[in-house]
C-alpha cells in the first residue's frame, strides 16, 4: 500500500510539474472542472495502469513458476521412477536362478558315511563307495576307472527321464588327463548309456567341457543364457585323485602341506540335471503329433504341417518331453558372490565375508533390498530360515578361522546355525575330489535343501578367495 501511495505521489508531482512548467496551456480558457480532471485523472490512470501491469506480470511469473515447479517435480518423479525401474530390473537379474531336477552322486567317504545320508530320499541318489572294493580293482587309469560309474549315472538318468538323452552333456576338465581322450571317453559312455536305457536309436548329443571355473550352477546358468535352444543340460563331473595313491602307506602319507586344506585324495562323481525355467508342459505345447493313420501316398503339399520339436524344448521329441517336465524341482541355485578371503585372522576375514553374505542373501531373495524406505518389506527378510551350511573350509586345525568368520557373519542376520552339527564339510566327509569338488559341493547343498525344505548356504573357499551362494526351494513353496 505504501508503494502504491508513493507511486501515486510521484506521478502527481511529475504530472503537475509537466502541466505548469512544460506544457503551453492557457488556463484562462479551461473550465475549473476540466482543470480539476486534468490534474487528477492522469496520475490516477497512470498509477492504476502501472498497478495492473505489475499485478499481471506477477501473476504470469507465478504461473510460470508453478509450471516450472510442476515440470521439475514431474522430472524428479520420472527420474526416481526410472531409477526404481533400473533398481528392480537389476535386482530381478541378480535373483535369477537355475533349477536342479535330478542328481546322482557316487563318492568315497573319508571315514564313516555322513549321518545325513540316512535322511536322503529317492529324488537325490547318493552311492557311497567302499575303499576295499576300490582297492580290488585292476584299473590304474583314471579315465578307465571312471567309465563304469559315469555310464551307470547316465543310464539311471535316462531311465528316470528319457528326454534327458537329447540334452547336451558337460563335464569338468581333469588336469592330469588328455582333454581329447576325456571327451572321447565321455561320448562313448553317453552313447552306451543311452543305448541301454532307450528303446530306440540313441540320439547324437554334444559332450563338452563346462566353460569357466568355480560355481557349477552359475556356469550352467550362463551357458543356458548363451544357448537359447538348450532346454537344459546334464552336468557330469568325475575325478579320482586317490587312484595314484592306492597303496596304504602312500594313502596315509601327509607329505602335501596343502592336504589339510583340500583333504585326503578321494574319488567322486556328481551327475546333475539342470532345466530352464518356464518350459511348456506337454498339454501346453504347440506340438502336433504325427498321425500313424496318414495316407502314405498323399502328396506332401496336401499333408497337414507338423512340428515334431517344440522351440522351447530344443531337440527333445514331444513324446519325451513329459518325462522331463514331471521331474520335481529339487532346489534352485542362486547366483554366487565372489570376493577375496585370504586373511587368516577371524575378524578381518569376517569383515571380508560379511558383504559377500549380504549380497548372496539378496540374490537368494532372503534379504530385502528396497529402493527406498517406503518400498521396504520386512517380511522379505528370511535369512533366519537358513537350515544348513555346506562348505569346504578344510580340516579343523586349518579351516577354523574360516568357519568362525562365517559363523560371525551369519550371526548378524540372526541365523542360528551350529557350525559343526548343522554343516557339511566336504573336506572331512569326502576329501579332495579334484575336478569333481565343485559339482559335489553343489549336489550336497541341493540335497540338504530338498531334504529340509529350507535354504542352504554354500560356501566354496579357494586359496585366496571365496564364493557364497544359496540353494533354496522355489519361492512359492517358501511363501506357503
Short mmCIF file of C-alpha atoms in Angstrom, two decimals:
data_model
loop_
_atom_site.label_atom_id
_atom_site.label_comp_id
_atom_site.label_asym_id
_atom_site.label_seq_id
_atom_site.Cartn_x
_atom_site.Cartn_y
_atom_site.Cartn_z
CA UNK A 1 0.00 0.00 0.00
CA UNK A 2 2.84 2.42 0.86
CA UNK A 3 4.38 1.68 -2.52
CA UNK A 4 1.10 2.49 -4.23
CA UNK A 5 0.83 5.85 -2.45
CA UNK A 6 4.44 6.63 -3.30
CA UNK A 7 3.86 5.90 -6.97
CA UNK A 8 0.68 7.99 -6.95
CA UNK A 9 2.50 10.90 -5.31
CA UNK A 10 5.36 10.67 -7.74
CA UNK A 11 3.07 10.56 -10.76
CA UNK A 12 1.06 13.51 -9.37
CA UNK A 13 4.11 15.71 -8.77
CA UNK A 14 5.55 14.81 -12.13
CA UNK A 15 2.33 15.39 -13.99
CA UNK A 16 1.62 18.67 -12.28
CA UNK A 17 5.16 19.84 -12.95
CA UNK A 18 4.68 18.90 -16.58
CA UNK A 19 1.37 20.81 -16.74
CA UNK A 20 2.61 24.02 -15.10
CA UNK A 21 6.19 24.17 -16.26
CA UNK A 22 6.43 22.43 -19.63
CA UNK A 23 3.13 22.24 -21.47
CA UNK A 24 1.97 25.58 -23.01
CA UNK A 25 -1.55 25.64 -21.72
CA UNK A 26 -3.86 28.64 -21.36
CA UNK A 27 -5.51 28.15 -18.03
CA UNK A 28 -7.89 31.08 -18.57
CA UNK A 29 -9.67 29.16 -21.32
CA UNK A 30 -10.09 25.92 -19.27
CA UNK A 31 -13.05 25.48 -17.01
CA UNK A 32 -12.47 24.72 -13.34
CA UNK A 33 -13.97 21.21 -13.66
CA UNK A 34 -11.81 20.36 -16.66
CA UNK A 35 -8.80 21.77 -14.86
CA UNK A 36 -9.55 19.56 -11.84
CA UNK A 37 -9.93 16.46 -14.01
CA UNK A 38 -6.77 17.32 -15.89
CA UNK A 39 -4.84 17.44 -12.61
CA UNK A 40 -6.31 14.29 -11.07
CA UNK A 41 -7.23 11.79 -13.83
CA UNK A 42 -3.78 11.26 -15.48
CA UNK A 43 -1.89 10.45 -12.21
CA UNK A 44 -4.70 8.13 -11.10
CA UNK A 45 -4.78 6.43 -14.53
CA UNK A 46 -1.00 6.02 -14.59
CA UNK A 47 -1.00 4.63 -11.08
CA UNK A 48 -3.81 2.17 -11.78
CA UNK A 49 -2.29 1.17 -15.13
CA UNK A 50 1.10 0.52 -13.57
CA UNK A 51 -0.53 -1.40 -10.76
CA UNK A 52 -2.48 -3.54 -13.26
CA UNK A 53 0.63 -4.21 -15.35
CA UNK A 54 2.63 -5.13 -12.26
CA UNK A 55 -0.11 -7.47 -10.99
CA UNK A 56 -0.38 -9.08 -14.42
CA UNK A 57 3.36 -9.56 -14.57
CA UNK A 58 3.44 -11.06 -11.09
CA UNK A 59 0.60 -13.39 -11.93
CA UNK A 60 2.32 -14.50 -15.11
CA UNK A 61 5.55 -15.04 -13.20
CA UNK A 62 3.66 -17.06 -10.58
CA UNK A 63 2.08 -19.21 -13.28
CA UNK A 64 5.47 -19.77 -14.90
CA UNK A 65 6.98 -20.60 -11.50
CA UNK A 66 4.23 -23.10 -10.79
CA UNK A 67 4.67 -24.63 -14.21
CA UNK A 68 8.43 -24.82 -13.70
CA UNK A 69 7.91 -26.43 -10.29
CA UNK A 70 5.42 -28.90 -11.76
CA UNK A 71 7.80 -29.70 -14.61
CA UNK A 72 10.69 -30.09 -12.16
CA UNK A 73 8.61 -32.30 -9.90
CA UNK A 74 7.49 -34.38 -12.86
CA UNK A 75 11.10 -34.70 -13.97
CA UNK A 76 12.18 -35.69 -10.47
CA UNK A 77 9.36 -38.24 -10.28
CA UNK A 78 10.27 -39.60 -13.70
CA UNK A 79 13.94 -39.78 -12.74
CA UNK A 80 13.05 -41.51 -9.49
CA UNK A 81 10.75 -43.97 -11.22
CA UNK A 82 13.41 -44.69 -13.82
CA UNK A 83 15.93 -45.26 -11.04
CA UNK A 84 13.41 -47.53 -9.29
CA UNK A 85 12.81 -49.42 -12.54
CA UNK A 86 16.55 -49.90 -13.06
CA UNK A 87 16.94 -50.99 -9.45
CA UNK A 88 14.14 -53.54 -9.74
CA UNK A 89 15.45 -54.76 -13.11
CA UNK A 90 18.95 -55.18 -11.70
CA UNK A 91 17.52 -56.94 -8.64
CA UNK A 92 15.44 -59.27 -10.82
CA UNK A 93 18.56 -60.01 -12.86
CA UNK A 94 20.50 -60.79 -9.72
CA UNK A 95 17.78 -63.08 -8.41
CA UNK A 96 17.58 -65.28 -11.47
CA UNK A 97 18.18 -68.92 -10.58
CA UNK A 98 18.67 -72.28 -12.24
CA UNK A 99 16.70 -75.35 -11.17
CA UNK A 100 18.17 -78.77 -10.49
CA UNK A 101 15.69 -81.55 -11.28
CA UNK A 102 17.75 -84.71 -10.72
CA UNK A 103 21.07 -85.70 -9.18
CA UNK A 104 23.16 -88.75 -8.51
CA UNK A 105 26.44 -88.80 -6.63
CA UNK A 106 28.99 -91.56 -6.13
CA UNK A 107 31.73 -90.74 -3.64
CA UNK A 108 34.28 -92.35 -1.35
CA UNK A 109 33.83 -91.25 2.31
CA UNK A 110 36.94 -90.24 4.24
CA UNK A 111 35.79 -92.22 7.27
CA UNK A 112 32.30 -93.28 8.16
CA UNK A 113 29.42 -92.33 5.94
CA UNK A 114 27.88 -88.95 6.84
CA UNK A 115 24.85 -89.29 9.08
CA UNK A 116 22.71 -87.05 6.88
CA UNK A 117 22.69 -89.71 4.16
CA UNK A 118 20.03 -91.53 6.19
CA UNK A 119 17.56 -88.68 5.55
CA UNK A 120 18.08 -88.56 1.77
CA UNK A 121 15.07 -89.67 -0.29
CA UNK A 122 14.96 -91.31 -3.71
CA UNK A 123 14.97 -87.99 -5.56
CA UNK A 124 18.61 -87.43 -4.54
CA UNK A 125 20.65 -90.56 -5.16
CA UNK A 126 23.86 -90.95 -3.15
CA UNK A 127 26.01 -94.08 -3.51
CA UNK A 128 28.92 -94.21 -1.04
CA UNK A 129 31.88 -96.32 -2.17
CA UNK A 130 33.95 -98.75 -0.15
CA UNK A 131 37.73 -98.39 -0.12
CA UNK A 132 38.20 -102.17 -0.02
CA UNK A 133 36.13 -102.60 -3.17
CA UNK A 134 38.10 -99.84 -4.82
CA UNK A 135 41.42 -101.48 -3.99
CA UNK A 136 40.28 -104.76 -5.50
CA UNK A 137 40.03 -103.16 -8.95
CA UNK A 138 42.75 -103.54 -11.52
CA UNK A 139 42.36 -100.24 -13.37
CA UNK A 140 45.02 -97.71 -12.51
CA UNK A 141 43.96 -95.39 -15.30
CA UNK A 142 41.63 -92.69 -14.01
CA UNK A 143 39.56 -92.48 -17.18
CA UNK A 144 39.09 -96.24 -17.29
CA UNK A 145 38.17 -96.39 -13.61
CA UNK A 146 35.57 -93.64 -14.03
CA UNK A 147 33.92 -95.19 -17.07
CA UNK A 148 31.60 -97.56 -15.17
CA UNK A 149 30.22 -95.04 -12.62
CA UNK A 150 29.70 -92.47 -15.37
CA UNK A 151 27.80 -94.97 -17.52
CA UNK A 152 25.67 -96.05 -14.55
CA UNK A 153 24.85 -92.44 -13.63
CA UNK A 154 23.77 -91.51 -17.17
CA UNK A 155 21.82 -94.74 -17.56
CA UNK A 156 19.96 -94.05 -14.29
CA UNK A 157 19.17 -90.54 -15.52
CA UNK A 158 17.90 -91.73 -18.89
CA UNK A 159 15.75 -94.40 -17.26
CA UNK A 160 14.21 -91.82 -14.90
CA UNK A 161 13.76 -89.20 -17.63
CA UNK A 162 14.33 -90.50 -21.18
CA UNK A 163 14.10 -86.96 -22.54
CA UNK A 164 17.45 -86.17 -20.92
CA UNK A 165 19.14 -88.30 -23.59
CA UNK A 166 18.63 -85.38 -26.01
CA UNK A 167 20.31 -82.85 -23.71
CA UNK A 168 23.99 -81.90 -24.04
CA UNK A 169 26.41 -83.34 -21.50
CA UNK A 170 29.08 -81.15 -19.93
CA UNK A 171 31.96 -82.22 -17.74
CA UNK A 172 34.88 -80.75 -15.83
CA UNK A 173 38.46 -80.87 -17.08
CA UNK A 174 40.77 -83.31 -15.28
CA UNK A 175 44.13 -81.52 -15.46
CA UNK A 176 46.17 -84.71 -15.36
CA UNK A 177 44.35 -86.28 -18.32
CA UNK A 178 44.20 -85.53 -22.01
CA UNK A 179 41.17 -83.42 -22.85
CA UNK A 180 40.68 -85.15 -26.20
CA UNK A 181 40.71 -88.58 -24.57
CA UNK A 182 38.39 -87.42 -21.81
CA UNK A 183 35.77 -86.11 -24.26
CA UNK A 184 36.09 -89.19 -26.45
CA UNK A 185 35.51 -91.42 -23.43
CA UNK A 186 32.53 -89.31 -22.33
CA UNK A 187 30.93 -89.50 -25.78
CA UNK A 188 31.34 -93.29 -25.77
CA UNK A 189 29.90 -93.60 -22.27
CA UNK A 190 26.95 -91.35 -23.11
CA UNK A 191 26.13 -93.30 -26.26
CA UNK A 192 26.32 -96.63 -24.43
CA UNK A 193 24.13 -95.38 -21.57
CA UNK A 194 21.52 -94.02 -23.98
CA UNK A 195 21.53 -97.27 -25.94
CA UNK A 196 20.95 -99.27 -22.76
CA UNK A 197 18.20 -97.02 -21.39
CA UNK A 198 16.24 -96.13 -24.53
CA UNK A 199 14.09 -98.41 -26.61
CA UNK A 200 15.15 -96.64 -29.80
CA UNK A 201 18.28 -95.48 -31.56
CA UNK A 202 20.13 -93.13 -29.21
CA UNK A 203 20.49 -89.55 -30.44
CA UNK A 204 23.82 -87.87 -31.02
CA UNK A 205 24.32 -85.16 -28.41
CA UNK A 206 27.12 -82.75 -27.63
CA UNK A 207 29.68 -83.67 -24.99
CA UNK A 208 31.84 -80.73 -23.99
CA UNK A 209 33.76 -79.19 -21.13
CA UNK A 210 31.81 -76.76 -18.98
CA UNK A 211 33.35 -73.32 -19.64
CA UNK A 212 34.69 -71.20 -16.82
CA UNK A 213 35.62 -72.21 -13.31
CA UNK A 214 34.09 -72.01 -9.86
CA UNK A 215 30.41 -72.41 -9.04
CA UNK A 216 28.89 -75.12 -11.25
CA UNK A 217 25.31 -73.82 -11.16
CA UNK A 218 26.27 -70.30 -12.23
CA UNK A 219 28.35 -71.60 -15.12
CA UNK A 220 25.44 -73.78 -16.23
CA UNK A 221 23.07 -70.79 -15.98
CA UNK A 222 25.38 -68.65 -18.10
CA UNK A 223 25.58 -71.46 -20.64
CA UNK A 224 21.79 -71.62 -20.92
CA UNK A 225 21.70 -67.85 -21.42
CA UNK A 226 24.17 -68.14 -24.27
CA UNK A 227 22.38 -71.08 -25.93
CA UNK A 228 18.69 -70.26 -26.11
CA UNK A 229 17.99 -73.53 -27.94
CA UNK A 230 19.05 -75.60 -24.89
CA UNK A 231 16.11 -76.57 -22.66
CA UNK A 232 18.65 -77.78 -20.14
CA UNK A 233 21.90 -79.64 -19.74
CA UNK A 234 23.45 -82.56 -17.91
CA UNK A 235 26.46 -81.85 -15.71
CA UNK A 236 28.65 -84.91 -15.18
CA UNK A 237 31.84 -84.30 -13.20
CA UNK A 238 34.11 -87.11 -12.05
CA UNK A 239 37.65 -87.38 -10.76
CA UNK A 240 39.71 -89.87 -8.76
CA UNK A 241 42.83 -88.36 -7.17
CA UNK A 242 43.08 -91.43 -4.95
CA UNK A 243 43.96 -93.84 -7.76
CA UNK A 244 47.66 -92.93 -7.99
CA UNK A 245 47.86 -93.34 -4.18
CA UNK A 246 46.17 -96.68 -3.69
CA UNK A 247 48.94 -98.13 -1.54
CA UNK A 248 48.21 -97.85 2.15
CA UNK A 249 51.48 -96.12 3.04
CA UNK A 250 51.04 -93.58 0.26
CA UNK A 251 47.40 -93.03 1.15
CA UNK A 252 48.21 -92.21 4.76
CA UNK A 253 51.19 -90.06 3.95
CA UNK A 254 50.74 -86.34 4.52
CA UNK A 255 53.72 -85.00 2.59
CA UNK A 256 51.50 -82.48 0.82
CA UNK A 257 51.28 -79.36 3.04
CA UNK A 258 48.03 -78.39 1.31
CA UNK A 259 46.28 -81.64 2.22
CA UNK A 260 44.79 -80.08 5.35
CA UNK A 261 43.06 -77.54 3.10
CA UNK A 262 41.95 -79.88 0.32
CA UNK A 263 41.53 -83.11 2.28
CA UNK A 264 42.73 -86.63 1.63
CA UNK A 265 42.63 -87.80 -2.01
CA UNK A 266 39.28 -89.36 -2.84
CA UNK A 267 37.00 -90.37 -5.68
CA UNK A 268 33.69 -88.76 -6.58
CA UNK A 269 31.19 -88.45 -9.37
CA UNK A 270 28.33 -85.96 -9.49
CA UNK A 271 25.63 -86.02 -12.15
CA UNK A 272 23.17 -83.12 -12.09
CA UNK A 273 20.32 -82.26 -14.43
CA UNK A 274 19.59 -78.55 -14.88
CA UNK A 275 16.46 -77.42 -16.74
CA UNK A 276 15.44 -73.98 -17.89
CA UNK A 277 12.57 -72.21 -16.12
CA UNK A 278 9.21 -71.85 -17.86
CA UNK A 279 9.37 -74.84 -20.18
CA UNK A 280 5.86 -75.60 -21.51
CA UNK A 281 4.13 -78.77 -20.39
CA UNK A 282 3.04 -81.35 -22.92
CA UNK A 283 -0.57 -80.16 -22.93
CA UNK A 284 0.53 -76.54 -23.37
CA UNK A 285 2.91 -77.22 -26.22
CA UNK A 286 2.02 -76.32 -29.78
CA UNK A 287 3.44 -79.60 -30.99
CA UNK A 288 1.20 -81.55 -33.34
CA UNK A 289 1.94 -85.29 -33.16
CA UNK A 290 2.41 -87.16 -36.39
CA UNK A 291 -0.54 -89.43 -37.09
CA UNK A 292 0.19 -93.03 -37.98
CA UNK A 293 -3.03 -93.25 -39.99
CA UNK A 294 -1.99 -90.79 -42.68
CA UNK A 295 -2.12 -91.95 -46.25
CA UNK A 296 1.46 -92.71 -47.34
CA UNK A 297 0.54 -91.87 -50.94
CA UNK A 298 -0.88 -88.44 -50.10
CA UNK A 299 1.22 -85.65 -51.66
CA UNK A 300 3.32 -83.78 -49.17
CA UNK A 301 1.73 -80.43 -50.07
CA UNK A 302 -1.67 -81.83 -49.00
CA UNK A 303 -0.45 -83.17 -45.67
CA UNK A 304 -1.02 -81.09 -42.55
CA UNK A 305 2.04 -79.22 -41.36
CA UNK A 306 3.51 -80.76 -38.20
CA UNK A 307 6.14 -79.60 -35.76
CA UNK A 308 7.95 -82.53 -34.22
CA UNK A 309 10.06 -80.48 -31.85
CA UNK A 310 8.96 -77.54 -29.75
CA UNK A 311 11.17 -74.49 -29.90
CA UNK A 312 11.42 -74.23 -26.13
CA UNK A 313 12.29 -77.89 -25.79
CA UNK A 314 15.01 -77.82 -28.43
CA UNK A 315 15.67 -81.24 -29.92
CA UNK A 316 13.74 -83.17 -27.25
CA UNK A 317 10.94 -85.08 -29.03
CA UNK A 318 7.38 -84.36 -27.89
CA UNK A 319 6.96 -87.91 -26.65
CA UNK A 320 9.96 -87.46 -24.32
CA UNK A 321 9.14 -84.01 -23.00
CA UNK A 322 6.69 -85.15 -20.27
CA UNK A 323 9.41 -87.28 -18.66
CA UNK A 324 11.47 -84.15 -18.07
CA UNK A 325 8.54 -81.91 -17.14
CA UNK A 326 7.41 -84.42 -14.48
CA UNK A 327 10.70 -84.23 -12.57
CA UNK A 328 10.36 -82.25 -9.33
CA UNK A 329 12.44 -79.17 -8.64
CA UNK A 330 14.93 -80.36 -6.05
CA UNK A 331 16.30 -76.87 -5.43
CA UNK A 332 17.01 -73.59 -7.15
CA UNK A 333 20.61 -72.39 -7.21
CA UNK A 334 21.19 -68.66 -6.89
CA UNK A 335 23.99 -66.56 -8.34
CA UNK A 336 27.18 -66.64 -6.24
CA UNK A 337 29.09 -63.70 -4.82
CA UNK A 338 32.86 -63.94 -5.09
CA UNK A 339 35.44 -61.96 -3.21
CA UNK A 340 38.82 -62.02 -1.52
CA UNK A 341 39.16 -64.22 1.56
CA UNK A 342 42.88 -64.52 2.08
CA UNK A 343 43.21 -63.38 5.66
CA UNK A 344 43.93 -65.87 8.43
CA UNK A 345 42.54 -63.59 11.15
CA UNK A 346 38.96 -64.19 12.17
CA UNK A 347 37.90 -60.54 12.49
CA UNK A 348 39.44 -59.44 9.21
CA UNK A 349 38.07 -62.48 7.40
CA UNK A 350 34.64 -61.85 8.89
CA UNK A 351 34.71 -58.27 7.53
CA UNK A 352 35.53 -59.70 4.11
CA UNK A 353 32.78 -62.29 4.22
CA UNK A 354 30.03 -60.04 5.64
CA UNK A 355 29.29 -58.02 2.45
CA UNK A 356 29.56 -61.20 0.39
CA UNK A 357 26.98 -62.88 2.62
CA UNK A 358 24.67 -59.86 2.44
CA UNK A 359 24.77 -59.86 -1.35
CA UNK A 360 24.34 -63.64 -1.50
CA UNK A 361 21.21 -63.37 0.65
CA UNK A 362 19.88 -60.60 -1.60
CA UNK A 363 20.48 -62.79 -4.66
CA UNK A 364 18.54 -65.57 -2.95
CA UNK A 365 15.60 -63.23 -2.13
CA UNK A 366 16.21 -63.89 1.56
CA UNK A 367 17.20 -60.31 2.40
CA UNK A 368 15.12 -57.28 1.49
CA UNK A 369 16.91 -54.78 -0.74
CA UNK A 370 14.41 -51.95 -1.28
CA UNK A 371 14.89 -48.93 -3.48
CA UNK A 372 13.71 -46.62 -0.71
CA UNK A 373 12.28 -46.81 2.78
CA UNK A 374 8.68 -46.74 1.55
CA UNK A 375 9.43 -49.81 -0.61
CA UNK A 376 10.81 -51.81 2.30
CA UNK A 377 9.19 -55.19 3.00
CA UNK A 378 10.34 -56.51 6.38
CA UNK A 379 8.59 -59.83 5.72
CA UNK A 380 11.08 -60.48 2.90
CA UNK A 381 13.94 -60.78 5.41
CA UNK A 382 14.10 -64.55 5.66
CA UNK A 383 17.81 -65.08 6.29
CA UNK A 384 16.96 -66.81 9.57
CA UNK A 385 15.32 -69.62 7.57
CA UNK A 386 18.72 -70.98 6.51
CA UNK A 387 18.69 -74.59 7.58
CA UNK A 388 22.15 -75.90 6.72
CA UNK A 389 25.68 -74.90 5.79
CA UNK A 390 27.77 -76.61 3.12
CA UNK A 391 31.43 -75.64 2.85
CA UNK A 392 34.97 -76.81 2.16
CA UNK A 393 36.81 -74.74 4.77
CA UNK A 394 39.33 -77.55 5.40
CA UNK A 395 40.38 -79.52 8.42
CA UNK A 396 39.69 -78.12 11.87
CA UNK A 397 43.28 -77.10 12.57
CA UNK A 398 43.46 -75.14 9.32
CA UNK A 399 39.92 -74.04 8.48
CA UNK A 400 38.78 -72.97 11.94
CA UNK A 401 39.26 -69.30 11.14
CA UNK A 402 37.14 -69.57 8.00
CA UNK A 403 34.34 -71.31 9.85
CA UNK A 404 34.45 -68.87 12.77
CA UNK A 405 34.35 -65.88 10.43
CA UNK A 406 31.45 -67.38 8.51
CA UNK A 407 29.55 -68.08 11.73
CA UNK A 408 30.11 -64.50 12.89
CA UNK A 409 28.76 -63.15 9.60
CA UNK A 410 25.69 -65.37 9.90
CA UNK A 411 25.00 -64.28 13.46
CA UNK A 412 24.47 -60.69 12.28
CA UNK A 413 21.36 -61.92 10.45
CA UNK A 414 20.11 -63.92 13.47
CA UNK A 415 20.96 -67.20 11.72
CA UNK A 416 21.29 -69.79 14.45
CA UNK A 417 23.26 -72.49 12.66
CA UNK A 418 25.59 -74.76 14.56
CA UNK A 419 28.83 -74.63 12.55
CA UNK A 420 29.55 -78.30 13.22
CA UNK A 421 26.24 -80.04 13.87
CA UNK A 422 24.32 -78.27 11.10
CA UNK A 423 27.02 -78.15 8.46
CA UNK A 424 28.66 -80.39 5.90
CA UNK A 425 32.40 -80.02 5.43
CA UNK A 426 33.25 -81.75 2.18
CA UNK A 427 36.93 -81.90 3.13
CA UNK A 428 36.17 -84.03 6.19
CA UNK A 429 33.34 -86.02 4.59
CA UNK A 430 34.62 -86.75 1.06
CA UNK A 431 38.18 -85.44 0.94
CA UNK A 432 39.82 -83.98 -2.14
CA UNK A 433 37.92 -84.89 -5.28
CA UNK A 434 39.81 -82.78 -7.77
CA UNK A 435 37.73 -81.66 -10.73
CA UNK A 436 34.53 -83.05 -9.15
CA UNK A 437 34.77 -80.93 -5.97
CA UNK A 438 32.61 -78.02 -7.16
CA UNK A 439 29.89 -80.31 -8.53
CA UNK A 440 29.92 -82.41 -5.35
CA UNK A 441 29.53 -79.31 -3.18
CA UNK A 442 26.64 -78.15 -5.34
CA UNK A 443 24.96 -81.56 -5.12
CA UNK A 444 25.38 -81.59 -1.34
CA UNK A 445 23.69 -78.20 -0.99
CA UNK A 446 20.83 -79.29 -3.26
CA UNK A 447 20.34 -82.49 -1.29
CA UNK A 448 20.11 -80.70 2.07
CA UNK A 449 17.80 -78.01 0.70
CA UNK A 450 15.46 -80.66 -0.69
CA UNK A 451 15.55 -82.76 2.48
CA UNK A 452 14.97 -79.82 4.83
CA UNK A 453 12.70 -77.82 2.50
CA UNK A 454 14.77 -74.81 3.54
CA UNK A 455 17.53 -72.63 2.09
CA UNK A 456 21.10 -73.86 2.40
CA UNK A 457 24.19 -71.66 2.31
CA UNK A 458 27.00 -72.92 0.09
CA UNK A 459 30.48 -71.54 0.84
CA UNK A 460 33.27 -72.51 -1.56
CA UNK A 461 36.72 -71.47 -0.42
CA UNK A 462 39.77 -71.18 -2.60
CA UNK A 463 43.36 -70.35 -1.66
CA UNK A 464 42.75 -66.59 -1.67
CA UNK A 465 39.05 -66.15 -2.41
CA UNK A 466 35.60 -67.42 -1.54
CA UNK A 467 32.22 -67.72 -3.23
CA UNK A 468 28.91 -67.71 -1.36
CA UNK A 469 25.61 -68.84 -2.87
CA UNK A 470 22.32 -70.35 -1.74
CA UNK A 471 20.36 -73.45 -2.71
CA UNK A 472 16.72 -72.96 -1.83
CA UNK A 473 13.25 -74.31 -2.62
CA UNK A 474 11.14 -72.30 -5.10
CA UNK A 475 9.89 -69.03 -3.64
CA UNK A 476 6.25 -70.06 -3.93
CA UNK A 477 6.96 -73.10 -1.75
CA UNK A 478 8.81 -70.99 0.81
CA UNK A 479 5.95 -68.45 0.93
CA UNK A 480 3.39 -71.16 1.55
#
